CSV table of C-alpha atoms and ligand atoms in Angstrom, one decimal:
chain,number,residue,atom,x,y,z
A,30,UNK,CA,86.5,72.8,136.6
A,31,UNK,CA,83.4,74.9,136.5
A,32,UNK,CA,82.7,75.7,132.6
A,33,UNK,CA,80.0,78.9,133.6
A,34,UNK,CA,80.3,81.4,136.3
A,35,UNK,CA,78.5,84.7,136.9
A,36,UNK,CA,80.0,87.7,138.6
A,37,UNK,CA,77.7,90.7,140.3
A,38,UNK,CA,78.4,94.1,142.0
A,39,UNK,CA,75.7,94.6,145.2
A,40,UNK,CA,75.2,96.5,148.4
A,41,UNK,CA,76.9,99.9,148.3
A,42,UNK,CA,78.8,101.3,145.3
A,43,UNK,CA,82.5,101.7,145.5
A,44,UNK,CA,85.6,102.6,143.4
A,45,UNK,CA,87.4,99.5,141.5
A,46,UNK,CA,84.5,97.4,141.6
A,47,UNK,CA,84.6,97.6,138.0
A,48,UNK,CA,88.5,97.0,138.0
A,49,UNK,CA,87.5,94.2,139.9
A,50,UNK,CA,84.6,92.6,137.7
A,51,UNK,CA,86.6,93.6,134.8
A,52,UNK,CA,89.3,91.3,136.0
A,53,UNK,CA,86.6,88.4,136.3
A,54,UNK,CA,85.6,88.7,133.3
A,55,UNK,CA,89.0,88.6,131.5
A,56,UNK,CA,90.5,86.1,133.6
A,57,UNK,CA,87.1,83.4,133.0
A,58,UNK,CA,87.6,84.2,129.1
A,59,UNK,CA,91.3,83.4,129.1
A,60,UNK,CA,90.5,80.3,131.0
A,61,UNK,CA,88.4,79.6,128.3
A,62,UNK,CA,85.1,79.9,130.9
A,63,UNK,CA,81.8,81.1,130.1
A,64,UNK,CA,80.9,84.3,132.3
A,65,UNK,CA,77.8,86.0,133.0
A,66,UNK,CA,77.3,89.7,134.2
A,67,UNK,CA,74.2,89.9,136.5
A,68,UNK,CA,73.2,93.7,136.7
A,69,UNK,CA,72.0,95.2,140.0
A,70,UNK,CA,73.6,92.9,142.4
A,71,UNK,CA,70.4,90.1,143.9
A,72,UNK,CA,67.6,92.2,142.2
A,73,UNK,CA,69.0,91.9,138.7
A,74,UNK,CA,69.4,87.8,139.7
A,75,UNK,CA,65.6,87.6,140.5
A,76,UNK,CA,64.7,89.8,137.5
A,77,UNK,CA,67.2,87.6,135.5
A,78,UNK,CA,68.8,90.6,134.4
A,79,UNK,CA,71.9,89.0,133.0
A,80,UNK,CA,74.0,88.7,129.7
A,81,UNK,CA,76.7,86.6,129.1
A,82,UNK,CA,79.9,88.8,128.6
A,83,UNK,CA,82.8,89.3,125.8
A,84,UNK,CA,85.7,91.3,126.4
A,85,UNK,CA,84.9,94.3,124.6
A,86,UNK,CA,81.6,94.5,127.8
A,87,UNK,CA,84.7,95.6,130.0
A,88,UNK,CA,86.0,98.1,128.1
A,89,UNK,CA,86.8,101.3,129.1
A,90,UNK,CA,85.7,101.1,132.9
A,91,UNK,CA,88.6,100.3,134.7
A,92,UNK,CA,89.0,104.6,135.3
A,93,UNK,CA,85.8,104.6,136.1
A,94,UNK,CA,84.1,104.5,139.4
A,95,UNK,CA,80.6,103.5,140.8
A,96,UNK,CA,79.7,99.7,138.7
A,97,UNK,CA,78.9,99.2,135.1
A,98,UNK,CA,77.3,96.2,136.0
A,99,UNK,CA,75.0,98.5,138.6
A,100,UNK,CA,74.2,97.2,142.1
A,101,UNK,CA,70.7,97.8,144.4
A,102,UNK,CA,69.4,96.5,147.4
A,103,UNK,CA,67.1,93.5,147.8
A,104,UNK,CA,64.5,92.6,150.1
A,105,UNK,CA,63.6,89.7,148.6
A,106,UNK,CA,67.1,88.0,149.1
A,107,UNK,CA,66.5,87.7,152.8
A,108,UNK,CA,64.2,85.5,152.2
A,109,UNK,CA,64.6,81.4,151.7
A,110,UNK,CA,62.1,82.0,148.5
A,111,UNK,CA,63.9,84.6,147.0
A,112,UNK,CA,67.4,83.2,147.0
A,113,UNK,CA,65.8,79.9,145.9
A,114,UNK,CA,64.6,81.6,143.0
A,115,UNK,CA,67.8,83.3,142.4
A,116,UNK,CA,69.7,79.9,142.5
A,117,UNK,CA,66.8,78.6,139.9
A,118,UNK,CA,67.8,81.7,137.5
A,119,UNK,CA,71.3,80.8,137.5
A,120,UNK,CA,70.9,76.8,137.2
A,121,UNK,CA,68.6,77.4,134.4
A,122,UNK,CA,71.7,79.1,131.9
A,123,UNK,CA,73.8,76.6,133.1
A,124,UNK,CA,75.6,78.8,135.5
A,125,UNK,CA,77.7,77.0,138.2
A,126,UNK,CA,79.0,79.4,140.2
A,127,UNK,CA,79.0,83.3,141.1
A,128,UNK,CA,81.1,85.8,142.3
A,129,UNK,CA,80.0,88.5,144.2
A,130,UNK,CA,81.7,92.0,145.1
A,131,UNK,CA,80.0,93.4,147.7
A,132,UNK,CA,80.0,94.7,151.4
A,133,UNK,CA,79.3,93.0,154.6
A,134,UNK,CA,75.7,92.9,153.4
A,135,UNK,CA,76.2,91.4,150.2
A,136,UNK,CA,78.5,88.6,151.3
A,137,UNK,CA,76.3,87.6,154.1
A,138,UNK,CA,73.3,86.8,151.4
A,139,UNK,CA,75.9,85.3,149.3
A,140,UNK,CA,76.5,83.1,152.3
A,141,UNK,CA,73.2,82.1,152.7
A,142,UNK,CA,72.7,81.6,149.1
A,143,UNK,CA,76.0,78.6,149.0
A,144,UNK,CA,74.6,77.5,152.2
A,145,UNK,CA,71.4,76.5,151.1
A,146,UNK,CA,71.7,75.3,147.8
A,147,UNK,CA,75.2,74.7,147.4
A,148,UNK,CA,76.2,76.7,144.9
A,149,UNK,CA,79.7,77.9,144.7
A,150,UNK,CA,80.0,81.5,145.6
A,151,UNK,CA,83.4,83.2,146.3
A,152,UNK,CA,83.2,86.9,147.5
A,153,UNK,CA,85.2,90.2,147.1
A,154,UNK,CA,85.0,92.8,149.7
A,155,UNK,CA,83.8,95.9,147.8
A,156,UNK,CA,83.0,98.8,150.2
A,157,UNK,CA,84.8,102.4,150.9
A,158,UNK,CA,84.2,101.6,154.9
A,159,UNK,CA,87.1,99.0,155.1
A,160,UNK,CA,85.3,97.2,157.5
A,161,UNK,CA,85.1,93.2,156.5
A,162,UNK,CA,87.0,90.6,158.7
A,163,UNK,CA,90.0,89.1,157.6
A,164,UNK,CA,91.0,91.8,155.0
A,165,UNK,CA,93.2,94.9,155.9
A,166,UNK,CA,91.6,96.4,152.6
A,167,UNK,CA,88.6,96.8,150.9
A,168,UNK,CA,87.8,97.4,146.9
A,169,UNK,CA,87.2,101.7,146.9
A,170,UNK,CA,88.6,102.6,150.8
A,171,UNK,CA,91.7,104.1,149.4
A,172,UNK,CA,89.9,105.9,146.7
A,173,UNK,CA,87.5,107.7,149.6
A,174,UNK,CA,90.0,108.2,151.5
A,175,UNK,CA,91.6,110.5,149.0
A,176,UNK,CA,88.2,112.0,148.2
A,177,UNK,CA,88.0,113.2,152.3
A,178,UNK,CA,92.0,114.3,152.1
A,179,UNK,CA,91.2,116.7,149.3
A,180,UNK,CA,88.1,118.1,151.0
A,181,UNK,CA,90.7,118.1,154.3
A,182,UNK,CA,93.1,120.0,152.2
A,183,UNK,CA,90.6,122.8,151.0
A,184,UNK,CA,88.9,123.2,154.8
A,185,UNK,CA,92.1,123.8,156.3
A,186,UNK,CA,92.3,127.3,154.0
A,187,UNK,CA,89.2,128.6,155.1
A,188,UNK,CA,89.6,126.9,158.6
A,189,UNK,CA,92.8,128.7,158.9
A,190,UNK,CA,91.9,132.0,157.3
A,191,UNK,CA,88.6,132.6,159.4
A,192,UNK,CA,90.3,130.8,163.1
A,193,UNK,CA,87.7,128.4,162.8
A,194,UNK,CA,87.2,124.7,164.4
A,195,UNK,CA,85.9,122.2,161.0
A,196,UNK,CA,84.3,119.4,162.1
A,197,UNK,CA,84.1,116.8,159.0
A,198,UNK,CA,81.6,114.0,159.6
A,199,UNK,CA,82.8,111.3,156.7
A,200,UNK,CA,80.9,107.6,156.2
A,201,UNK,CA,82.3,104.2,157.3
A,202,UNK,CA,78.8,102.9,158.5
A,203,UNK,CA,79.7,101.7,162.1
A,204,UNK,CA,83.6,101.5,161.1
A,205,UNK,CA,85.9,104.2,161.8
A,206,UNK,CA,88.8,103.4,159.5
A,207,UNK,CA,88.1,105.7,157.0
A,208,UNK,CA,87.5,109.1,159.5
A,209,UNK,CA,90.7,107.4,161.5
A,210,UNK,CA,93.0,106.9,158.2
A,211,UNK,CA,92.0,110.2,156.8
A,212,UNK,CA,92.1,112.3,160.0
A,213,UNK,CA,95.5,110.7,160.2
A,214,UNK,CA,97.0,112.1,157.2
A,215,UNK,CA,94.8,115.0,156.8
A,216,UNK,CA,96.4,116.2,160.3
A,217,UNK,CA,93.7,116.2,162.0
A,218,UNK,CA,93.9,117.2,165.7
A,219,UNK,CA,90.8,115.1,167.1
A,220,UNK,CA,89.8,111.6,165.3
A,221,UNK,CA,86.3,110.6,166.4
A,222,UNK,CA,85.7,107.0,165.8
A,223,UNK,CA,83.0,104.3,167.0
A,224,UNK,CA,85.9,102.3,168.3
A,225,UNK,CA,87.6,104.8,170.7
A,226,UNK,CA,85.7,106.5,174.1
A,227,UNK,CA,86.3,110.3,174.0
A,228,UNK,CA,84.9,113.0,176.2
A,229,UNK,CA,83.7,115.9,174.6
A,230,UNK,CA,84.1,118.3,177.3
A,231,UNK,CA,87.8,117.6,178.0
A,232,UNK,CA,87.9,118.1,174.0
A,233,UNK,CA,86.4,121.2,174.1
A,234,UNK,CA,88.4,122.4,177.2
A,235,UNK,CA,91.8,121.4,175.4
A,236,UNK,CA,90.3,123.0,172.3
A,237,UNK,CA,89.6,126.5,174.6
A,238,UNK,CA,93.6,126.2,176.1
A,239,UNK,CA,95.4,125.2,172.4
A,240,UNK,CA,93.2,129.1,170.6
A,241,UNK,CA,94.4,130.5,173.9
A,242,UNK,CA,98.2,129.2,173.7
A,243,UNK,CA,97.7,131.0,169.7
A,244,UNK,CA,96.0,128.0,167.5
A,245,UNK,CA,94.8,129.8,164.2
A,246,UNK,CA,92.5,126.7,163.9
A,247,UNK,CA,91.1,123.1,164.6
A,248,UNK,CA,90.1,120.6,162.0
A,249,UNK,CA,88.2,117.2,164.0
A,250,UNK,CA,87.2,114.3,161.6
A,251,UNK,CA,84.2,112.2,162.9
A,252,UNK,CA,83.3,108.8,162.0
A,253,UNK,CA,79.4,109.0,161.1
A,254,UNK,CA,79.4,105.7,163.7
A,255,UNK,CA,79.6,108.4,166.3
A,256,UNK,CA,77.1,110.2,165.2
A,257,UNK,CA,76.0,113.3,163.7
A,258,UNK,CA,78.6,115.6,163.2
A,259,UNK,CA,76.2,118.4,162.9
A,260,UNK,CA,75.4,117.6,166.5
A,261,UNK,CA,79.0,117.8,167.8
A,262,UNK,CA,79.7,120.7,166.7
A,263,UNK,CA,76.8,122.7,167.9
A,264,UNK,CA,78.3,121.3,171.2
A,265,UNK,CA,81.5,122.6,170.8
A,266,UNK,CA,80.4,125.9,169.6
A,267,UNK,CA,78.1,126.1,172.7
A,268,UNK,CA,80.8,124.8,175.3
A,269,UNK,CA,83.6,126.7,173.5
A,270,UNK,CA,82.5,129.4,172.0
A,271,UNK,CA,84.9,129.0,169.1
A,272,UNK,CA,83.4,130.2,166.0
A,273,UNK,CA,82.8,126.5,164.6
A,274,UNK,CA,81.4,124.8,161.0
A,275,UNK,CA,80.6,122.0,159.9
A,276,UNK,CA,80.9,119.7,156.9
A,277,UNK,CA,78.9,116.6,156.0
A,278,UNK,CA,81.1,115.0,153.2
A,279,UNK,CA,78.5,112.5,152.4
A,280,UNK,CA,78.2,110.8,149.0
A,281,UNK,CA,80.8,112.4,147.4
A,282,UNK,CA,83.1,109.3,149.1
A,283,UNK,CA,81.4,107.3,147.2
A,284,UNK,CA,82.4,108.5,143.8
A,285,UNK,CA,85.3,109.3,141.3
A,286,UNK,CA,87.8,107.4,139.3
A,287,UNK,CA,89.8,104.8,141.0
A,288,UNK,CA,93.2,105.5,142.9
A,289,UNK,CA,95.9,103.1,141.4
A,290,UNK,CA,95.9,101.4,144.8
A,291,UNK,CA,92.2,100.7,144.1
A,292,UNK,CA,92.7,100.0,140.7
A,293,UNK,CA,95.7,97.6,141.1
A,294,UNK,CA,94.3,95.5,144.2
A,295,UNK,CA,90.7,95.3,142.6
A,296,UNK,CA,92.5,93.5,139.5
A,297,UNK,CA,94.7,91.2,141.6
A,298,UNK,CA,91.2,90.0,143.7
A,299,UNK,CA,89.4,89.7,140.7
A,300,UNK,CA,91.8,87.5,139.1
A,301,UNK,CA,92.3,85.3,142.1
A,302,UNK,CA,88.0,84.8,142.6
A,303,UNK,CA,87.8,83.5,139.2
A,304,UNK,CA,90.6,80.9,138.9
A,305,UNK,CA,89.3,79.9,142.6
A,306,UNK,CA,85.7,79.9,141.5
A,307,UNK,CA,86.2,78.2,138.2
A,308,UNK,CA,88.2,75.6,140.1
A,309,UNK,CA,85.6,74.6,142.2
A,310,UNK,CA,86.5,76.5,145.2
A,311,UNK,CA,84.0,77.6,147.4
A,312,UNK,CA,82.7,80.1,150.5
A,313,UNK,CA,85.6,81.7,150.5
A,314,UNK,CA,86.3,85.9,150.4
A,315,UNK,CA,89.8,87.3,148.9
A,316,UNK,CA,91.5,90.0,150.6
A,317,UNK,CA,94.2,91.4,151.4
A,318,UNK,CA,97.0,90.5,154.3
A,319,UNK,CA,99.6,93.0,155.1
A,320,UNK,CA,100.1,93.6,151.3
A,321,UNK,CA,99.8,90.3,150.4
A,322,UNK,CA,96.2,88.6,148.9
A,323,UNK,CA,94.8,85.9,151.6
A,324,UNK,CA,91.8,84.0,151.2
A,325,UNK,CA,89.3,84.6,154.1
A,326,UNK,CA,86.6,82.1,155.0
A,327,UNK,CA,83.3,83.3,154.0
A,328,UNK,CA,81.3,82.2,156.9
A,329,UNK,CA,84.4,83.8,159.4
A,330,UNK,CA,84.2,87.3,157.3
A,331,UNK,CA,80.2,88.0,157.9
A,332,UNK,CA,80.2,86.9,161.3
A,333,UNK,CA,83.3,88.5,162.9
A,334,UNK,CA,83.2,92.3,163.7
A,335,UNK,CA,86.7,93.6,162.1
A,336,UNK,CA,88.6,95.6,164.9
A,337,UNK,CA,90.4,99.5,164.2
A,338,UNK,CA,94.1,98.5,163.7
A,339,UNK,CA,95.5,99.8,167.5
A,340,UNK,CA,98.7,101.2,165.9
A,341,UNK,CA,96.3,103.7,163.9
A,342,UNK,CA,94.6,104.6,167.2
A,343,UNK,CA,98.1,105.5,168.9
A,344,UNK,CA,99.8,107.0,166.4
A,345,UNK,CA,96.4,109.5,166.1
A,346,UNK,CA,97.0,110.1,169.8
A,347,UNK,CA,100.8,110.8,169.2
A,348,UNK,CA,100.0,112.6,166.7
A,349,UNK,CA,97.1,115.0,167.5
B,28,LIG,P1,76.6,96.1,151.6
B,28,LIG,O1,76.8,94.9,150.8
B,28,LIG,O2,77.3,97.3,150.9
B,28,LIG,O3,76.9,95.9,153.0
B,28,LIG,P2,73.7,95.9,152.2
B,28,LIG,O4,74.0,95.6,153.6
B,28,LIG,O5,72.6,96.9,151.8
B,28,LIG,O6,75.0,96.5,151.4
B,28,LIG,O7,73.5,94.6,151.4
B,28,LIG,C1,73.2,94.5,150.1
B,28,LIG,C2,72.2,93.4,149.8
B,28,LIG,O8,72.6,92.2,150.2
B,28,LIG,C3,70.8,93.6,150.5
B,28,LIG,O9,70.0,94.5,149.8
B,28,LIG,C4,70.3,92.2,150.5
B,28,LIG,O10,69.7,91.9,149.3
B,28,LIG,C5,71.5,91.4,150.7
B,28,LIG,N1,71.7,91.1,152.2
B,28,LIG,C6,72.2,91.9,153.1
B,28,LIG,N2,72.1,91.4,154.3
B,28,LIG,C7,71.6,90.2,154.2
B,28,LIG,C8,71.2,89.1,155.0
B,28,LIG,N3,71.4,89.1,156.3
B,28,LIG,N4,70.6,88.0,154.5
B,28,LIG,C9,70.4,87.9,153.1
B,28,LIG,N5,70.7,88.9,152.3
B,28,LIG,C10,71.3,90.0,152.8
């Protein structure tokens, strides 16, 4: 039994990180465990930004999104040095073990760091892109996804009203769940997505026959692993002549309160990482299996490349 652990946010913000550190924290302190907050992920560790944490420090942040604990990018983690000295930090308040919620990014360094000094680490996906091996879910992807069906939602009026074609470019780094998930349920006739081949000029001819056949409009969601949406459509207003717009969704998907999804599944991770950390457990990610929560090996999640689900791919095709 582990009698100090730490927990961190890192890498890329995302909604119910805080649910998720929030249930760490409450979950060490009913053990009866002591439990640090690091702030701003492996920089806050070198700068030994931390404070041991009551209750009351999670307060009120479970609606909220972003991280309370804040997060940043670190330069100095990639190195042997750095995360020595980060390991030093921790040993030197008696801190056995850490969890950290983080993307693909994160978890790697949080690999490296158990690997080289032993440490216990247990990770948490936290990232809207849904893109970490082993998990069908990540901490904030249903959250964004929400955020890009809203913006769907409000396009479609002015797409409709002025017989446009919107081309929405949303984030997912090199993943395309997020533009596949939302294009799905935002209706979206064309899904572009890292994953899939397409050919833009049989899009734009089937785009040029459905306006003929009386279309009053076309909304296509692109992945920003495809690359720039701004790009595509100044193609398919050249080839198609169809008056065409687009949208660049950006870092709105990053933001807002959590969905109860988010909320809900962020608690039940961070309950299982501390009663696995605090008993000793080690390199290990929790996630989620086809509703249910799995733990992933930590080493398997950074270095396998987490495929599109095929049934999303088909049914977009069905769909479309
Ligand atoms: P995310 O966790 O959202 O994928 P990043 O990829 O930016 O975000 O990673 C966050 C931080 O994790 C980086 O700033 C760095 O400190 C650490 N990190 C990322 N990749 C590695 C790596 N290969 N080795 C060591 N540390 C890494």
């Amino acid at each position: 039994m582990l009698k100090s652990i730490a927990v961190m946010t890192s890498g890329g913000d995302s909604p119910g990180m805080n649910a998720a550190a929030r249930a760490v924290v409450r979950t060490a302190l009913y053990e009866g465990v002591k439990v640090w907050g690091i702030n701003n992920g492996y920089h806050g560790l070198l700068e030994e930004d931390m404070f041991e944490m009551q209750s009351k420090n999670v307060g009120d942040i479970i609606q909220r999104g972003g991280t309370f604990l804040g997060t940043a990018r670190c330069r100095r983690w990639q190195t042997p040095e750095g995360r020595m000295q980060g390991f030093k930090n921790l040993v030197d308040r008696g801190i056995q073990g850490l969890v950290v919620i983080g993307g693909d990014g994160s978890l790697r360094g949080a690999q490296l760091l158990s690997q080289e000094t032993g440490i216990p680490i247990v990770g948490l996906p936290g990232t809207i892109d849904n893109d970490v091996w082993g998990s069908d879910y990540t901490i904030g992807c249903d959250t964004a996804a929400n955020t890009i069906i809203d913006a769907i939602n409000k396009l479609r009026d002015t797409a409709s009203a002025h017989r446009r074609v919107i081309v929405l470019e949303v984030m997912g780094r090199r993943s395309g769940w997020l533009a596949m998930v939302s294009g799905i349920s935002g209706g979206a006739e064309y899904i572009l997505v890292p994953e899939v081949e397409y050919n833009l000029d049989e899009i734009c001819d089937d785009m040029k026959r459905s306006y003929e056949a009386g279309k009053r409009y076309i909304l296509v969601v692109v992945a920003e692993g495809v690359g720039s949406g701004k790009e595509i459509g100044k193609y398919i207003s050249e080839k198609t002549g169809l008056d065409t717009r687009v949208s660049v969704l950006g870092y709105i998907q990053r933001g807002g309160s959590p969905t109860v999804i988010d909320r809900v599944k962020a608690s039940q991770l961070g309950e299982r990482a501390a009663l696995a950390i605090i008993s000793g457990l080690s390199d290990i990610v929790f996630g989620f299996d086809r509703g249910n929560v799995v733990s992933i090996n930590l080493h398997d999640a950074v270095t396998n490349k987490k495929k599109l689900d095929p049934e999303y791919m088909h049914l977009a095709k069905v769909l479309a």
